[in-house]
mmCIF file of C-alpha atoms in Angstrom:
data_model
loop_
_atom_site.group_PDB
_atom_site.id
_atom_site.type_symbol
_atom_site.label_atom_id
_atom_site.label_comp_id
_atom_site.label_asym_id
_atom_site.label_seq_id
_atom_site.Cartn_x
_atom_site.Cartn_y
_atom_site.Cartn_z
ATOM 1 C CA SER A 1 0.000 0.000 0.000
ATOM 2 C CA GLN A 2 1.037 3.589 -0.491
ATOM 3 C CA LYS A 3 2.924 5.242 2.308
ATOM 4 C CA ILE A 4 3.276 8.985 2.764
ATOM 5 C CA GLU A 5 5.987 10.401 4.975
ATOM 6 C CA GLN A 6 6.072 13.872 6.406
ATOM 7 C CA ASN A 7 8.539 14.901 9.040
ATOM 8 C CA SER A 8 6.760 14.327 12.327
ATOM 9 C CA GLU A 9 9.120 16.622 14.169
ATOM 10 C CA ALA A 10 8.135 20.245 14.332
ATOM 11 C CA LEU A 11 9.990 22.693 12.134
ATOM 12 C CA ASN A 12 11.056 25.845 13.969
ATOM 13 C CA ILE A 13 12.221 28.802 11.935
ATOM 14 C CA GLN A 14 12.737 32.495 12.395
ATOM 15 C CA GLU A 15 10.401 35.086 10.946
ATOM 16 C CA GLY A 16 11.452 36.190 7.486
ATOM 17 C CA LYS A 17 13.194 32.929 6.603
ATOM 18 C CA THR A 18 11.976 30.386 4.084
ATOM 19 C CA ALA A 19 10.307 27.296 5.510
ATOM 20 C CA THR A 20 10.647 24.081 3.526
ATOM 21 C CA LEU A 21 8.475 21.076 4.315
ATOM 22 C CA THR A 22 8.900 17.650 2.754
ATOM 23 C CA CYS A 23 6.413 15.034 1.605
ATOM 24 C CA ASN A 24 7.814 11.675 0.494
ATOM 25 C CA TYR A 25 5.817 8.775 -0.863
ATOM 26 C CA THR A 26 6.460 5.191 -1.853
ATOM 27 C CA ASN A 27 5.565 3.114 -4.870
ATOM 28 C CA TYR A 28 3.926 4.804 -7.820
ATOM 29 C CA SER A 29 3.365 8.497 -8.271
ATOM 30 C CA PRO A 30 -0.057 10.036 -7.712
ATOM 31 C CA ALA A 31 -1.909 11.895 -10.414
ATOM 32 C CA TYR A 32 -2.164 14.943 -8.177
ATOM 33 C CA LEU A 33 -0.687 16.161 -4.956
ATOM 34 C CA GLN A 34 -2.324 18.714 -2.690
ATOM 35 C CA TRP A 35 -1.141 20.719 0.293
ATOM 36 C CA TYR A 36 -3.365 21.815 3.176
ATOM 37 C CA ARG A 37 -2.935 23.923 6.276
ATOM 38 C CA GLN A 38 -4.534 22.870 9.549
ATOM 39 C CA ASP A 39 -4.801 24.936 12.716
ATOM 40 C CA PRO A 40 -5.472 23.217 16.071
ATOM 41 C CA GLY A 41 -9.059 22.048 16.377
ATOM 42 C CA ARG A 42 -9.965 23.274 12.880
ATOM 43 C CA GLY A 43 -10.544 21.616 9.544
ATOM 44 C CA PRO A 44 -7.770 21.579 6.927
ATOM 45 C CA VAL A 45 -7.677 24.452 4.466
ATOM 46 C CA PHE A 46 -6.674 23.814 0.854
ATOM 47 C CA LEU A 47 -3.580 25.695 -0.312
ATOM 48 C CA LEU A 48 -2.176 24.347 -3.559
ATOM 49 C CA LEU A 49 -2.564 21.497 -6.018
ATOM 50 C CA ILE A 50 0.129 20.238 -8.393
ATOM 51 C CA ARG A 51 -0.233 17.705 -11.162
ATOM 52 C CA GLU A 52 2.064 14.818 -11.973
ATOM 53 C CA ASN A 53 3.370 16.532 -15.097
ATOM 54 C CA GLU A 54 4.052 19.853 -13.361
ATOM 55 C CA LYS A 55 7.374 20.561 -11.730
ATOM 56 C CA GLU A 56 6.458 23.665 -9.777
ATOM 57 C CA LYS A 57 3.446 25.732 -8.711
ATOM 58 C CA ARG A 58 3.356 29.100 -7.004
ATOM 59 C CA LYS A 59 0.781 31.120 -5.129
ATOM 60 C CA GLU A 60 1.857 34.341 -3.468
ATOM 61 C CA ARG A 61 4.494 33.315 -0.855
ATOM 62 C CA LEU A 62 3.890 29.618 -1.384
ATOM 63 C CA LYS A 63 5.719 27.316 -3.766
ATOM 64 C CA VAL A 64 5.259 23.596 -4.314
ATOM 65 C CA THR A 65 7.545 21.296 -6.286
ATOM 66 C CA PHE A 66 6.817 17.751 -7.412
ATOM 67 C CA ASP A 67 9.646 15.381 -8.315
ATOM 68 C CA THR A 68 8.310 12.018 -9.472
ATOM 69 C CA THR A 69 11.836 10.634 -9.790
ATOM 70 C CA LEU A 70 12.622 11.301 -6.144
ATOM 71 C CA LYS A 71 8.989 10.586 -5.178
ATOM 72 C CA GLN A 72 8.939 13.816 -3.259
ATOM 73 C CA SER A 73 7.114 17.115 -2.978
ATOM 74 C CA LEU A 74 8.584 20.169 -1.306
ATOM 75 C CA PHE A 75 6.425 22.958 0.110
ATOM 76 C CA HIS A 76 8.071 26.337 0.590
ATOM 77 C CA ILE A 77 6.838 29.391 2.448
ATOM 78 C CA THR A 78 8.995 32.420 1.746
ATOM 79 C CA ALA A 79 9.274 35.401 4.091
ATOM 80 C CA SER A 80 7.565 33.354 6.781
ATOM 81 C CA GLN A 81 5.463 35.054 9.457
ATOM 82 C CA PRO A 82 4.264 33.946 12.897
ATOM 83 C CA ALA A 83 0.767 33.670 11.355
ATOM 84 C CA ASP A 84 2.107 30.856 9.164
ATOM 85 C CA SER A 85 2.509 28.676 12.259
ATOM 86 C CA ALA A 86 0.284 25.634 11.730
ATOM 87 C CA THR A 87 0.401 21.994 10.682
ATOM 88 C CA TYR A 88 0.820 21.400 6.968
ATOM 89 C CA LEU A 89 -0.561 18.265 5.360
ATOM 90 C CA CYS A 90 0.198 16.771 1.996
ATOM 91 C CA ALA A 91 -2.456 14.665 0.289
ATOM 92 C CA LEU A 92 -2.050 12.363 -2.676
ATOM 93 C CA ASP A 93 -4.718 11.687 -5.247
ATOM 94 C CA TYR A 94 -4.156 8.368 -6.969
ATOM 95 C CA SER A 95 -7.615 8.185 -8.461
ATOM 96 C CA GLY A 96 -7.027 11.047 -10.862
ATOM 97 C CA THR A 97 -10.553 12.210 -10.150
ATOM 98 C CA ALA A 98 -9.987 13.760 -6.722
ATOM 99 C CA SER A 99 -12.482 11.309 -5.237
ATOM 100 C CA LYS A 100 -9.956 9.675 -2.924
ATOM 101 C CA LEU A 101 -7.213 11.525 -1.118
ATOM 102 C CA THR A 102 -4.580 9.872 1.052
ATOM 103 C CA PHE A 103 -3.175 12.242 3.655
ATOM 104 C CA GLY A 104 0.175 12.382 5.369
ATOM 105 C CA THR A 105 0.266 12.959 9.121
ATOM 106 C CA GLY A 106 1.520 16.508 8.664
ATOM 107 C CA THR A 107 4.426 18.633 9.824
ATOM 108 C CA ARG A 108 3.989 21.337 12.417
ATOM 109 C CA LEU A 109 5.617 24.639 11.537
ATOM 110 C CA GLN A 110 6.459 27.157 14.229
ATOM 111 C CA VAL A 111 7.599 30.609 13.116
ATOM 112 C CA THR A 112 9.150 32.720 15.833
ATOM 113 C CA LEU A 113 9.961 36.406 15.981
ATOM 114 C CA GLU B 1 -20.643 32.302 2.653
ATOM 115 C CA ALA B 2 -19.407 29.149 0.927
ATOM 116 C CA GLN B 3 -18.983 26.493 3.563
ATOM 117 C CA VAL B 4 -19.340 22.938 4.767
ATOM 118 C CA THR B 5 -21.454 22.718 7.898
ATOM 119 C CA GLN B 6 -21.198 19.799 10.292
ATOM 120 C CA ASN B 7 -23.347 19.146 13.320
ATOM 121 C CA PRO B 8 -22.874 18.640 16.141
ATOM 122 C CA ARG B 9 -19.427 20.050 16.952
ATOM 123 C CA TYR B 10 -19.120 17.922 20.060
ATOM 124 C CA LEU B 11 -20.892 14.707 20.980
ATOM 125 C CA ILE B 12 -20.542 12.312 23.882
ATOM 126 C CA THR B 13 -22.535 9.113 23.572
ATOM 127 C CA VAL B 14 -22.694 5.608 24.966
ATOM 128 C CA THR B 15 -21.696 2.401 23.273
ATOM 129 C CA GLY B 16 -24.376 1.027 20.982
ATOM 130 C CA LYS B 17 -26.562 4.117 20.750
ATOM 131 C CA LYS B 18 -27.124 4.959 17.105
ATOM 132 C CA LEU B 19 -26.100 8.447 16.045
ATOM 133 C CA THR B 20 -25.937 10.600 12.939
ATOM 134 C CA VAL B 21 -23.498 13.388 12.177
ATOM 135 C CA THR B 22 -24.891 15.741 9.573
ATOM 136 C CA CYS B 23 -22.928 17.442 6.819
ATOM 137 C CA SER B 24 -24.214 20.038 4.408
ATOM 138 C CA GLN B 25 -22.486 22.136 1.742
ATOM 139 C CA ASN B 26 -23.816 25.181 -0.094
ATOM 140 C CA MET B 27 -21.371 25.220 -3.006
ATOM 141 C CA ASN B 28 -23.136 22.760 -5.334
ATOM 142 C CA HIS B 29 -20.136 20.439 -5.058
ATOM 143 C CA GLU B 30 -20.432 16.959 -6.503
ATOM 144 C CA TYR B 31 -17.767 15.254 -4.407
ATOM 145 C CA MET B 32 -18.143 14.762 -0.668
ATOM 146 C CA SER B 33 -16.066 12.765 1.805
ATOM 147 C CA TRP B 34 -15.895 11.817 5.441
ATOM 148 C CA TYR B 35 -12.585 11.560 7.284
ATOM 149 C CA ARG B 36 -11.565 10.710 10.793
ATOM 150 C CA GLN B 37 -8.442 12.141 12.364
ATOM 151 C CA ASP B 38 -6.564 10.387 15.137
ATOM 152 C CA PRO B 39 -3.222 11.332 16.732
ATOM 153 C CA GLY B 40 -0.311 9.768 14.888
ATOM 154 C CA LEU B 41 -2.562 8.367 12.162
ATOM 155 C CA GLY B 42 -3.557 11.514 10.338
ATOM 156 C CA LEU B 43 -6.696 11.871 8.276
ATOM 157 C CA ARG B 44 -8.199 8.633 7.049
ATOM 158 C CA GLN B 45 -11.046 8.471 4.578
ATOM 159 C CA ILE B 46 -14.186 6.675 5.743
ATOM 160 C CA TYR B 47 -16.559 7.038 2.783
ATOM 161 C CA TYR B 48 -16.842 9.249 -0.240
ATOM 162 C CA SER B 49 -19.477 10.196 -2.758
ATOM 163 C CA MET B 50 -19.010 11.387 -6.308
ATOM 164 C CA ASN B 51 -22.633 12.369 -6.823
ATOM 165 C CA VAL B 52 -26.188 11.796 -5.620
ATOM 166 C CA GLU B 53 -26.797 8.107 -4.900
ATOM 167 C CA VAL B 54 -23.122 7.298 -5.673
ATOM 168 C CA THR B 55 -21.082 6.352 -2.619
ATOM 169 C CA ASP B 56 -18.052 4.155 -2.029
ATOM 170 C CA LYS B 57 -15.873 2.947 0.787
ATOM 171 C CA GLY B 58 -12.721 4.723 1.775
ATOM 172 C CA ASP B 59 -9.911 3.224 3.805
ATOM 173 C CA VAL B 60 -11.708 2.722 7.137
ATOM 174 C CA PRO B 61 -15.431 2.142 6.444
ATOM 175 C CA GLU B 62 -16.154 -0.513 9.080
ATOM 176 C CA GLY B 63 -18.836 0.563 11.535
ATOM 177 C CA TYR B 64 -20.047 3.495 9.443
ATOM 178 C CA LYS B 65 -22.786 4.124 6.912
ATOM 179 C CA VAL B 66 -23.483 7.071 4.645
ATOM 180 C CA SER B 67 -26.172 8.180 2.243
ATOM 181 C CA ARG B 68 -26.349 10.828 -0.487
ATOM 182 C CA LYS B 69 -29.971 11.439 -1.313
ATOM 183 C CA GLU B 70 -29.443 15.117 -2.083
ATOM 184 C CA LYS B 71 -26.436 16.839 -3.545
ATOM 185 C CA ARG B 72 -25.906 19.149 -0.560
ATOM 186 C CA ASN B 73 -26.167 16.585 2.271
ATOM 187 C CA PHE B 74 -23.939 13.669 3.208
ATOM 188 C CA PRO B 75 -24.733 12.336 6.700
ATOM 189 C CA LEU B 76 -22.476 9.896 8.531
ATOM 190 C CA ILE B 77 -24.301 7.206 10.483
ATOM 191 C CA LEU B 78 -22.894 5.104 13.291
ATOM 192 C CA GLU B 79 -25.404 2.312 13.833
ATOM 193 C CA SER B 80 -23.748 0.910 16.958
ATOM 194 C CA PRO B 81 -20.899 3.161 18.091
ATOM 195 C CA SER B 82 -17.974 1.659 19.946
ATOM 196 C CA PRO B 83 -15.181 3.328 21.943
ATOM 197 C CA ASN B 84 -12.694 2.822 19.077
ATOM 198 C CA GLN B 85 -14.802 5.245 17.044
ATOM 199 C CA THR B 86 -13.899 8.043 19.426
ATOM 200 C CA SER B 87 -12.240 10.511 17.089
ATOM 201 C CA LEU B 88 -12.360 13.880 15.353
ATOM 202 C CA TYR B 89 -14.493 13.653 12.224
ATOM 203 C CA PHE B 90 -14.379 15.923 9.198
ATOM 204 C CA CYS B 91 -16.697 16.249 6.258
ATOM 205 C CA ALA B 92 -15.302 17.747 3.058
ATOM 206 C CA SER B 93 -16.582 18.653 -0.381
ATOM 207 C CA SER B 94 -15.074 19.486 -3.755
ATOM 208 C CA LEU B 95 -16.178 20.480 -7.203
ATOM 209 C CA SER B 96 -15.683 17.519 -9.497
ATOM 210 C CA GLY B 97 -12.692 17.304 -11.722
ATOM 211 C CA GLN B 98 -9.008 17.541 -11.225
ATOM 212 C CA ASN B 99 -8.365 21.179 -10.490
ATOM 213 C CA TYR B 100 -9.927 21.691 -7.113
ATOM 214 C CA GLY B 101 -9.032 21.047 -3.536
ATOM 215 C CA TYR B 102 -11.461 20.099 -0.805
ATOM 216 C CA THR B 103 -13.336 22.436 1.512
ATOM 217 C CA PHE B 104 -13.506 20.968 5.003
ATOM 218 C CA GLY B 105 -16.051 21.453 7.738
ATOM 219 C CA SER B 106 -15.101 22.526 11.249
ATOM 220 C CA GLY B 107 -15.126 19.010 12.606
ATOM 221 C CA THR B 108 -17.140 16.885 15.033
ATOM 222 C CA ARG B 109 -15.402 15.607 18.128
ATOM 223 C CA LEU B 110 -17.062 12.332 19.058
ATOM 224 C CA THR B 111 -16.505 10.481 22.315
ATOM 225 C CA VAL B 112 -18.010 7.033 22.785
ATOM 226 C CA VAL B 113 -17.998 5.775 26.376
#
């Protein structure tokens, strides 16, 4: 079965720096990969989606890369702010129809002043 | 406001007492899903629906039922709840196709004693 690995240890960075979070997966590549933000006690919020044939996607301070050779996606937040502190989840869509998503356990990001 | 509404937010019940968690979306989305979130296990899909009267099992469907009689509603039914169903539950919806992420509800924290 597919396994998704996100660093379970919290990532602590200083305000203004770039945060980079990693999502690794096993076996075959998904058709799509999505990133979500989750605050404590709240539902995940969709951030970005990247397709198998795309290498990079950007949205404001966010950037996602997708390397099917390494079986890895990187999620970058540039000029990070304390308000970016949250848990970030990657989700893989193997169905190609977005009907079934498999989520990683997430990485907690803490941005300090 | 576009949203997914779950009720109740919190529920404490006893083993074996049937319960229903409601989920409604006002975005005319075709896809809807139920997830449970447990510490260390992340979000796991229980059931999903791609349209009215079209539902299918996710990764952890045992002990749950769903129905999709109307496009906007997707209730989760626990016929005979057990303590191992104590969890945080999320409903989510998405426009069909391959370009959209999911909109999640605020969650239902269920405790079965």
